mmCIF file of C-alpha atoms in Angstrom:
data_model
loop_
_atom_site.group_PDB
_atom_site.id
_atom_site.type_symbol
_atom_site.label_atom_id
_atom_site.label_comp_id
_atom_site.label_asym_id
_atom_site.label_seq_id
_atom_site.Cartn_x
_atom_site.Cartn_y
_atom_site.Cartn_z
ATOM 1 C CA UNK A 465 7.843 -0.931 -1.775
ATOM 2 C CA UNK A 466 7.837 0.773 1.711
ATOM 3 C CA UNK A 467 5.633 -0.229 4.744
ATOM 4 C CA UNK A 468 5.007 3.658 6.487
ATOM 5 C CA UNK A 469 4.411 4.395 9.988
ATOM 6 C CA UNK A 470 2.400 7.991 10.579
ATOM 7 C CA UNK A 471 3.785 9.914 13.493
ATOM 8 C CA UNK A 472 3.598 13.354 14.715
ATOM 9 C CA UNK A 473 1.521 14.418 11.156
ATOM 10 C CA UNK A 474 4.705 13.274 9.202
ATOM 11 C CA UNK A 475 5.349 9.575 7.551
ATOM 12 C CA UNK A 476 8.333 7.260 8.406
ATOM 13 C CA UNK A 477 9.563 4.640 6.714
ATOM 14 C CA UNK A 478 9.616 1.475 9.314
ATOM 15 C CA UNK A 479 10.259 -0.979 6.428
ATOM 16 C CA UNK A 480 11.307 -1.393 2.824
ATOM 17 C CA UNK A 481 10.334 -5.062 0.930
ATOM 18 C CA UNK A 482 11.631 -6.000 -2.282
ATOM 19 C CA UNK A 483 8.457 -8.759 -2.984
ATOM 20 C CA UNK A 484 5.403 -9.185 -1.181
ATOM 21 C CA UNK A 485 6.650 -12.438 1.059
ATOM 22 C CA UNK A 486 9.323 -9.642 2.408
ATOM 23 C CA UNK A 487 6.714 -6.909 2.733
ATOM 24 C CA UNK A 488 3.991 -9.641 4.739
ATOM 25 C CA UNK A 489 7.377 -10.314 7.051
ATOM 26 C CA UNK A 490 7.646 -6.565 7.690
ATOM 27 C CA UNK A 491 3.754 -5.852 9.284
ATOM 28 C CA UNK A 492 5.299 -6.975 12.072
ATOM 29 C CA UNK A 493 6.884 -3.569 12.211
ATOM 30 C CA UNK A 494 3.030 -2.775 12.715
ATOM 31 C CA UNK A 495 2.459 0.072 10.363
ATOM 32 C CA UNK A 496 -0.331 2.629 9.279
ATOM 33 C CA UNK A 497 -0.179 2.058 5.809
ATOM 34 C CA UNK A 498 1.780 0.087 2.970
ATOM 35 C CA UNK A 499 3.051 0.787 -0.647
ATOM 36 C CA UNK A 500 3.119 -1.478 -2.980
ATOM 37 C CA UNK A 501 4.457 -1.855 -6.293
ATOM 38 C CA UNK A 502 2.037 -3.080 -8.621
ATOM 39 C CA UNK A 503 5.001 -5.057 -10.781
ATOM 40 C CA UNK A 504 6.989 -7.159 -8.469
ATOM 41 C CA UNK A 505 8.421 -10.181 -9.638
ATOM 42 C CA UNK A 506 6.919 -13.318 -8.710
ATOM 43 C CA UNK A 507 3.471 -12.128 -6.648
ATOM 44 C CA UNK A 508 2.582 -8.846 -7.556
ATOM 45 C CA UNK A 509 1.867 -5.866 -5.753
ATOM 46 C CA UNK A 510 -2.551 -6.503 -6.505
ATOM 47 C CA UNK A 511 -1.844 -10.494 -5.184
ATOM 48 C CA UNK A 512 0.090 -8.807 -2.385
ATOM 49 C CA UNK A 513 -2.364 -6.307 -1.557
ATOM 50 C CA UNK A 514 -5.230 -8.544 -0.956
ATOM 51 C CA UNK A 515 -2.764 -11.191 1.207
ATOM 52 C CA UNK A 516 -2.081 -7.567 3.230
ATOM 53 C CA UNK A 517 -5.657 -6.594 3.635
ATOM 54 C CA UNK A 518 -6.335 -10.340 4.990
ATOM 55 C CA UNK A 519 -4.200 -10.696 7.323
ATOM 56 C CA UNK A 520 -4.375 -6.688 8.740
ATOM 57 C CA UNK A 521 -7.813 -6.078 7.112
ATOM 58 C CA UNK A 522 -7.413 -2.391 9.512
ATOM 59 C CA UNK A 523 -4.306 -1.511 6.813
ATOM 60 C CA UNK A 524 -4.780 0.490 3.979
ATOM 61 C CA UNK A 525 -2.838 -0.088 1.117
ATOM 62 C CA UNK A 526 -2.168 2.202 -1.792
ATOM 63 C CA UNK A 527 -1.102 0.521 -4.955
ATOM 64 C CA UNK A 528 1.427 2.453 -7.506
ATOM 65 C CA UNK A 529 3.158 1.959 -10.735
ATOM 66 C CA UNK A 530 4.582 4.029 -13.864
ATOM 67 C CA UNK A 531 2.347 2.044 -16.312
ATOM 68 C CA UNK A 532 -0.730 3.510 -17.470
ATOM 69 C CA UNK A 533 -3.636 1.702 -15.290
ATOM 70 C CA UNK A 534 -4.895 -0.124 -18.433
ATOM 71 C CA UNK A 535 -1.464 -1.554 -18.645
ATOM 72 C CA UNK A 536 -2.476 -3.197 -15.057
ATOM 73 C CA UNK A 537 -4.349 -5.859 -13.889
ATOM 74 C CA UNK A 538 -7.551 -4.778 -11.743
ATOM 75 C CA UNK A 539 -7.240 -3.281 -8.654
ATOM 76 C CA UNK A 540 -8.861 -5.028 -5.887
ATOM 77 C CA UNK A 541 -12.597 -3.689 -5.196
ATOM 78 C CA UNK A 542 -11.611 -3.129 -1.523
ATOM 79 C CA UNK A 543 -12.404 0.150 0.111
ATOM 80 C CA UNK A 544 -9.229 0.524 1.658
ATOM 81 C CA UNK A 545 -7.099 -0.060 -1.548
ATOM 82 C CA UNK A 546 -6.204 2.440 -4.326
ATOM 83 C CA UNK A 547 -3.961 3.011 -6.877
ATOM 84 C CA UNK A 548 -1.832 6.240 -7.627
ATOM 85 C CA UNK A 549 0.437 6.899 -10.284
ATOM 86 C CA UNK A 550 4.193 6.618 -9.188
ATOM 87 C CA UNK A 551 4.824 10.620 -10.315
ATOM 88 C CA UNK A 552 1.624 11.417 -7.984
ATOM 89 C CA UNK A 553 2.408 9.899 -4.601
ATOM 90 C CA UNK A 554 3.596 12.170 -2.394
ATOM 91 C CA UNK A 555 3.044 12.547 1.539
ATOM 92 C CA UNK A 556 -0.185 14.676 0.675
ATOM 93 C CA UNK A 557 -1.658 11.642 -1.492
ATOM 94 C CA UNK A 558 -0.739 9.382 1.816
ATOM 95 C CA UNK A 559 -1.978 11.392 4.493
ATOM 96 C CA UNK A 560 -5.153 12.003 2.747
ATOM 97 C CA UNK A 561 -5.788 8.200 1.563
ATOM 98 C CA UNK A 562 -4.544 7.342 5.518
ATOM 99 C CA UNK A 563 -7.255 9.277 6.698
ATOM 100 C CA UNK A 564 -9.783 8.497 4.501
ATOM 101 C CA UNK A 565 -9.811 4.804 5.548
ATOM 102 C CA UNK A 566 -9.536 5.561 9.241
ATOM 103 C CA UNK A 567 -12.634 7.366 8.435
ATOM 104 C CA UNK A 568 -14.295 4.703 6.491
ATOM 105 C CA UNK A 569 -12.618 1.191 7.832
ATOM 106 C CA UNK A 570 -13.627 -1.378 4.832
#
């Protein structure tokens, strides 16, 4: 799970979480956009994405996993959460879902 700072067009790592309680610790680092897990023990990465969006309801979140997405449970209806498979995210995927919801704020 990585919380991502965009700078200069690139992405930078400002903080790495092993469960959601770490990763809420870590938006102090006061990034542009989190990753989350969907299976972390104890709260998952979904729980964890909706306790991100309400405290920083300005951060988008992109969700990821290696299990098919009907292995999963739902992914919040939020405009400024998604899911990608693990073996698609990539800096492209990030920069385009970052800019997206700057676009479009939810």
């Amino acid at each position: 799970m990585g919380v991502l700072c965009m700078a200069d067009g690139g992405l930078a790592v400002v903080a790495e979480a092993a469960s959601v309680s770490e990763a809420l610790e870590a938006l102090s680092a006061d990034p542009d956009l989190v990753v989350l897990d969907v299976n972390l023990g104890g709260v998952d990465g979904v729980e964890g994405a909706r306790q991100v969006r309400a405290l920083r309801p300005d951060l988008p979140v992109v969700l990821c996993s290696t299990a098919a997405p009907s292995e999963l449970p739902p992914i919040p209806d939020d405009p400024c959460v998604t899911f990608v498979p693990k073996q698609n995210l990539d800096a492209h995927v990030l920069h385009e879902w970052f800019d997206r919801c700057r676009q479009h704020p939810g």
